[in-house]
Coordinates of C-alpha atoms in Angstrom, one line a residue:
M184 CA -108.0 -103.0 60.2
K185 CA -106.2 -103.7 57.0
Q186 CA -104.5 -106.9 55.7
T187 CA -100.7 -106.9 55.8
T188 CA -97.7 -108.2 54.0
I189 CA -94.0 -107.6 54.6
F190 CA -92.4 -104.3 53.6
K191 CA -89.4 -105.7 51.7
R192 CA -87.7 -108.9 50.5
V193 CA -85.5 -110.6 53.1
E194 CA -83.4 -113.7 53.1
A195 CA -81.5 -116.1 55.3
I196 CA -79.6 -119.3 55.1
G197 CA -79.8 -122.1 57.6
I198 CA -79.4 -125.9 58.0
G199 CA -82.2 -128.3 57.2
L200 CA -83.1 -130.5 60.2
H201 CA -83.5 -133.7 58.2
K202 CA -81.1 -133.4 55.3
G203 CA -78.4 -131.4 57.3
E204 CA -77.7 -129.2 54.2
P205 CA -77.7 -125.4 53.9
I206 CA -81.1 -124.0 52.7
K207 CA -81.8 -120.6 51.3
L208 CA -85.0 -119.0 52.7
V209 CA -86.5 -115.9 51.0
L210 CA -89.6 -113.9 52.1
E211 CA -91.2 -111.6 49.6
P212 CA -94.2 -109.3 49.8
L213 CA -97.5 -110.5 48.4
D214 CA -100.8 -108.8 47.4
A215 CA -104.0 -108.8 49.4
D216 CA -106.0 -112.0 49.6
M217 CA -103.1 -114.1 48.3
G218 CA -102.4 -115.7 51.7
I219 CA -99.2 -117.6 52.5
V220 CA -97.6 -119.2 49.5
F221 CA -94.6 -121.6 49.4
V222 CA -92.4 -121.7 46.3
R223 CA -89.8 -124.4 45.7
T224 CA -87.4 -122.5 43.5
D225 CA -85.4 -125.6 42.7
L226 CA -88.5 -127.3 41.3
G227 CA -90.4 -124.3 39.9
I228 CA -93.6 -125.2 41.8
S229 CA -95.7 -123.5 44.4
F230 CA -98.6 -124.3 46.8
K231 CA -100.6 -122.4 49.3
A232 CA -100.4 -122.9 53.0
E233 CA -103.9 -124.4 53.7
P234 CA -105.3 -127.6 55.3
K235 CA -106.1 -129.3 52.0
N236 CA -102.4 -129.1 51.0
V237 CA -101.1 -130.8 54.2
I238 CA -99.7 -134.2 53.1
N239 CA -97.9 -135.4 56.2
T240 CA -97.9 -134.7 59.9
Q241 CA -95.7 -137.5 61.2
M242 CA -92.5 -135.7 62.1
A243 CA -93.5 -132.1 61.3
T244 CA -96.2 -130.4 59.3
V245 CA -95.7 -130.9 55.6
V246 CA -97.5 -129.1 52.7
G247 CA -97.2 -130.0 49.0
N248 CA -98.5 -132.2 46.2
Q249 CA -97.4 -135.0 43.9
N250 CA -94.7 -132.7 42.4
G251 CA -92.9 -131.7 45.6
F252 CA -93.3 -130.6 49.2
V253 CA -92.0 -128.4 52.0
S254 CA -91.5 -129.8 55.5
T255 CA -91.0 -128.4 59.0
I256 CA -93.1 -125.3 58.2
E257 CA -94.6 -124.8 61.7
H258 CA -92.0 -122.6 63.3
L259 CA -91.9 -120.1 60.5
L260 CA -95.7 -120.1 60.2
S261 CA -95.9 -119.6 63.9
A262 CA -93.9 -116.3 63.7
I263 CA -95.9 -115.2 60.6
N264 CA -99.1 -115.8 62.5
A265 CA -98.0 -114.0 65.6
Y266 CA -96.9 -111.0 63.6
G267 CA -100.3 -110.8 62.0
I268 CA -99.0 -111.1 58.5
D269 CA -101.7 -112.2 56.1
N270 CA -99.9 -112.4 52.8
V271 CA -96.3 -113.5 52.1
R272 CA -94.4 -115.6 49.6
I273 CA -91.9 -118.1 51.0
L274 CA -89.2 -119.2 48.6
L275 CA -87.0 -122.2 49.4
D276 CA -84.4 -124.1 47.4
A277 CA -85.0 -127.4 49.2
N278 CA -87.8 -129.5 50.7
E279 CA -87.8 -128.1 54.2
V280 CA -87.7 -124.8 56.1
P281 CA -84.3 -124.3 57.8
V282 CA -84.5 -125.2 61.5
M283 CA -82.3 -122.2 62.6
D284 CA -82.0 -122.6 66.4
G285 CA -85.0 -124.9 66.8
S286 CA -87.4 -122.0 67.8
A287 CA -89.1 -119.2 66.1
I288 CA -87.0 -116.3 67.3
S289 CA -84.8 -116.2 64.2
F290 CA -87.9 -115.9 62.0
C291 CA -89.1 -113.1 64.3
M292 CA -85.8 -111.3 63.7
L293 CA -86.2 -111.8 59.9
L294 CA -89.7 -110.4 60.0
D295 CA -88.5 -107.4 62.0
E296 CA -86.0 -106.8 59.3
A297 CA -88.6 -107.1 56.6
G298 CA -91.1 -104.7 58.3
I299 CA -94.8 -104.8 57.8
R300 CA -96.8 -103.0 55.1
L301 CA -100.6 -102.4 55.2
L302 CA -102.6 -103.4 52.1
D303 CA -105.7 -101.8 50.7
A304 CA -108.0 -104.6 51.8
P305 CA -109.8 -105.4 55.1
K306 CA -108.3 -107.9 57.4
K307 CA -110.2 -111.1 57.8
V308 CA -110.5 -113.3 60.9
I309 CA -112.1 -116.7 61.6
L310 CA -114.5 -116.5 64.5
V311 CA -115.1 -119.8 66.3
R312 CA -118.9 -120.3 66.7
K313 CA -119.0 -123.8 68.2
E314 CA -116.6 -125.9 70.2
V315 CA -114.8 -128.5 68.0
E316 CA -112.7 -131.3 69.5
V317 CA -110.6 -134.0 68.1
K318 CA -109.6 -137.0 70.3
Q319 CA -107.1 -139.8 70.0
G320 CA -107.3 -142.1 73.1
D321 CA -106.7 -139.8 76.0
K322 CA -105.1 -137.1 73.8
F323 CA -107.2 -134.3 72.5
V324 CA -107.1 -130.8 70.9
K325 CA -110.1 -128.5 70.8
I326 CA -111.1 -125.0 69.9
S327 CA -114.0 -123.0 71.5
P328 CA -115.5 -119.6 71.1
S329 CA -113.6 -116.7 72.8
N330 CA -113.0 -113.0 72.4
N331 CA -109.7 -113.3 74.1
P332 CA -107.8 -116.1 72.3
K333 CA -105.6 -118.3 74.5
F334 CA -103.6 -121.5 74.1
D335 CA -104.0 -123.8 77.1
Y336 CA -101.6 -126.7 76.6
T337 CA -100.7 -129.7 78.9
I338 CA -98.1 -132.3 78.2
N339 CA -97.2 -135.4 80.3
F340 CA -93.9 -137.2 79.6
T341 CA -92.5 -140.0 81.8
H342 CA -89.1 -138.4 81.3
P343 CA -87.8 -137.1 84.7
V344 CA -86.8 -133.7 83.3
I345 CA -90.1 -133.0 81.6
G346 CA -92.9 -134.7 83.5
K347 CA -96.3 -133.0 83.4
Q348 CA -96.3 -129.4 82.3
R349 CA -99.1 -126.9 81.6
Y350 CA -98.9 -123.4 80.2
V351 CA -101.7 -120.9 79.3
F352 CA -100.7 -118.4 76.7
E353 CA -102.7 -115.3 75.9
F354 CA -102.2 -114.7 72.2
S355 CA -100.7 -111.5 71.0
K356 CA -97.6 -110.5 69.1
S357 CA -95.8 -109.0 72.1
N358 CA -96.7 -112.0 74.3
F359 CA -95.4 -114.4 71.6
I360 CA -92.1 -112.7 71.4
K361 CA -91.7 -112.7 75.2
E362 CA -93.1 -116.1 76.1
I363 CA -93.1 -118.5 73.2
A364 CA -90.8 -117.5 70.3
R365 CA -87.5 -118.7 72.0
A366 CA -88.8 -122.1 73.0
R367 CA -86.9 -124.8 71.1
T368 CA -87.9 -128.1 69.7
F369 CA -86.8 -131.1 71.7
G370 CA -86.0 -134.7 71.1
F371 CA -84.6 -137.8 72.7
L372 CA -81.2 -139.3 71.9
K373 CA -82.6 -142.8 71.5
D374 CA -85.1 -141.5 68.8
L375 CA -82.4 -139.5 67.1
Q376 CA -80.2 -142.6 66.5
K377 CA -83.2 -144.4 64.9
L378 CA -84.0 -141.4 62.7
Q379 CA -80.4 -140.9 61.5
A380 CA -80.3 -144.6 60.6
Q381 CA -83.1 -143.7 58.2
N382 CA -81.2 -140.7 56.8
L383 CA -83.5 -138.3 58.8
A384 CA -82.6 -135.7 61.4
L385 CA -79.1 -135.5 59.9
G386 CA -79.0 -131.7 60.7
A387 CA -80.1 -132.2 64.4
S388 CA -77.6 -130.8 66.9
L389 CA -77.4 -129.1 70.3
D390 CA -77.4 -125.9 68.3
N391 CA -81.0 -126.4 67.1
A392 CA -82.8 -128.6 69.6
V393 CA -83.0 -129.5 73.3
A394 CA -81.6 -133.0 73.4
L395 CA -82.3 -135.5 76.2
D396 CA -80.9 -138.9 77.1
D397 CA -82.8 -141.1 79.5
T398 CA -82.3 -138.9 82.5
H399 CA -80.7 -135.5 81.6
I400 CA -80.7 -132.6 79.2
L401 CA -77.6 -132.7 77.1
N402 CA -77.3 -129.0 76.2
P403 CA -74.6 -127.5 78.3
E404 CA -76.5 -124.1 78.6
G405 CA -79.7 -125.9 79.9
L406 CA -83.2 -124.6 79.2
R407 CA -84.4 -121.1 78.2
F408 CA -87.5 -121.5 80.3
E409 CA -88.2 -123.9 83.1
N410 CA -91.2 -125.2 81.0
E411 CA -89.6 -124.8 77.6
F412 CA -91.1 -128.1 76.4
V413 CA -94.8 -127.1 76.7
R414 CA -94.1 -123.6 75.4
H415 CA -92.6 -125.1 72.3
K416 CA -95.8 -127.2 71.8
I417 CA -97.8 -124.0 71.9
L418 CA -95.4 -122.6 69.3
D419 CA -96.1 -125.6 67.0
A420 CA -99.8 -125.3 67.5
I421 CA -99.8 -121.6 66.6
G422 CA -98.0 -122.5 63.3
D423 CA -100.3 -125.4 62.6
L424 CA -103.5 -123.4 63.1
S425 CA -102.2 -120.7 60.8
L426 CA -103.0 -123.0 57.9
M427 CA -106.7 -122.0 58.4
G428 CA -105.8 -119.0 56.1
A429 CA -106.8 -116.3 58.6
P430 CA -106.2 -115.6 62.3
L431 CA -108.4 -118.1 64.3
M432 CA -110.3 -116.2 67.1
G433 CA -110.9 -118.9 69.7
D434 CA -109.5 -120.7 72.7
Y435 CA -107.3 -123.7 71.9
T436 CA -106.9 -126.4 74.5
A437 CA -104.8 -129.5 74.2
F438 CA -103.6 -132.5 76.2
A439 CA -100.6 -134.3 74.5
G440 CA -101.5 -132.8 71.2
S441 CA -99.6 -133.3 67.9
H442 CA -99.2 -132.0 64.4
E443 CA -101.6 -134.7 63.3
L444 CA -104.3 -133.7 65.8
N445 CA -103.9 -130.0 65.0
H446 CA -104.4 -130.8 61.3
K447 CA -107.4 -132.9 62.0
L448 CA -108.8 -130.0 64.1
T449 CA -108.5 -127.6 61.2
L450 CA -110.3 -130.1 58.9
A451 CA -113.0 -130.6 61.5
I452 CA -113.6 -126.9 61.9
L453 CA -113.9 -126.4 58.1
A454 CA -116.1 -129.5 57.8
D455 CA -119.2 -127.7 59.1
A456 CA -120.0 -124.0 58.3
K457 CA -121.8 -123.7 61.6
N458 CA -118.4 -124.1 63.4
Y459 CA -117.0 -120.8 62.2
E460 CA -117.5 -117.5 60.5
V461 CA -115.1 -115.6 58.3
A462 CA -115.5 -111.9 59.2
T463 CA -113.9 -108.6 58.5
L464 CA -112.0 -107.1 61.4
S465 CA -113.8 -103.8 61.8
G466 CA -116.2 -102.0 64.0
E467 CA -117.2 -103.9 67.2
L468 CA -115.0 -106.9 66.1
L469 CA -112.0 -104.6 65.9
K470 CA -112.7 -103.5 69.5
E471 CA -112.9 -107.1 70.7
Y472 CA -109.9 -108.6 68.9
G473 CA -107.7 -105.6 67.9
K474 CA -105.4 -106.1 70.9
V475 CA -104.4 -109.5 69.5
F476 CA -102.5 -107.7 66.7
A477 CA -101.0 -104.9 68.8

């Protein structure tokens, strides 16, 4: 199996979640072994999407350096990961990826428009060889060896609408589009008011998030899935793990995970060469994992 990039340049404009201003997003093809590269066109700087470039995980996953950064990258990266795209240049004229409708479906549509092109280089995957777990109190995320990658996620909120939810997602592009891509980010009205007092979440609205007060969902259309909340957490995790630099072939399990724990998991995996193996997707490995990219 070969590495991929997008077939043609595509662009979109959307609102930034935190600044509330229009942002231009452009995706461009990139050569083999270049990975996913963010470019701040307004600053003339770029940085690769990889764990060492993650500088913040408090509100979203943020990559950058002392000269600039890009925030809220996880939804776009989730779609790129699910589509099996290995190399792409992401150009932005602001410090965050536009939130679109709060899910990944708009990015899927953009990738459908761009198309996928095969490159003359073998596709690489990261095979999980040992279980790796990161804990924080009763919260945890872990990865374990598997030839049929899955995301098994549990959340537990005291909010009456959410409560305890669990979803097991068998990873593939087609399953992602059907089961995960449309799940929106969510937030609580009491938190939004605090954030906006700090000039954050200025672009948040019922058009790009599921909003909840103390007892109800505020969106008049309701939910897209009965368990949309946990599905969105899986969407986030897929995007966060894409920072590994190649598709991660293992089972991901989480209880009350977060961007912070996902980032720590990527660092923990990379900290010991016995935890993983970077392999070419061919021969027997292609038979085992090829369906993931179908």
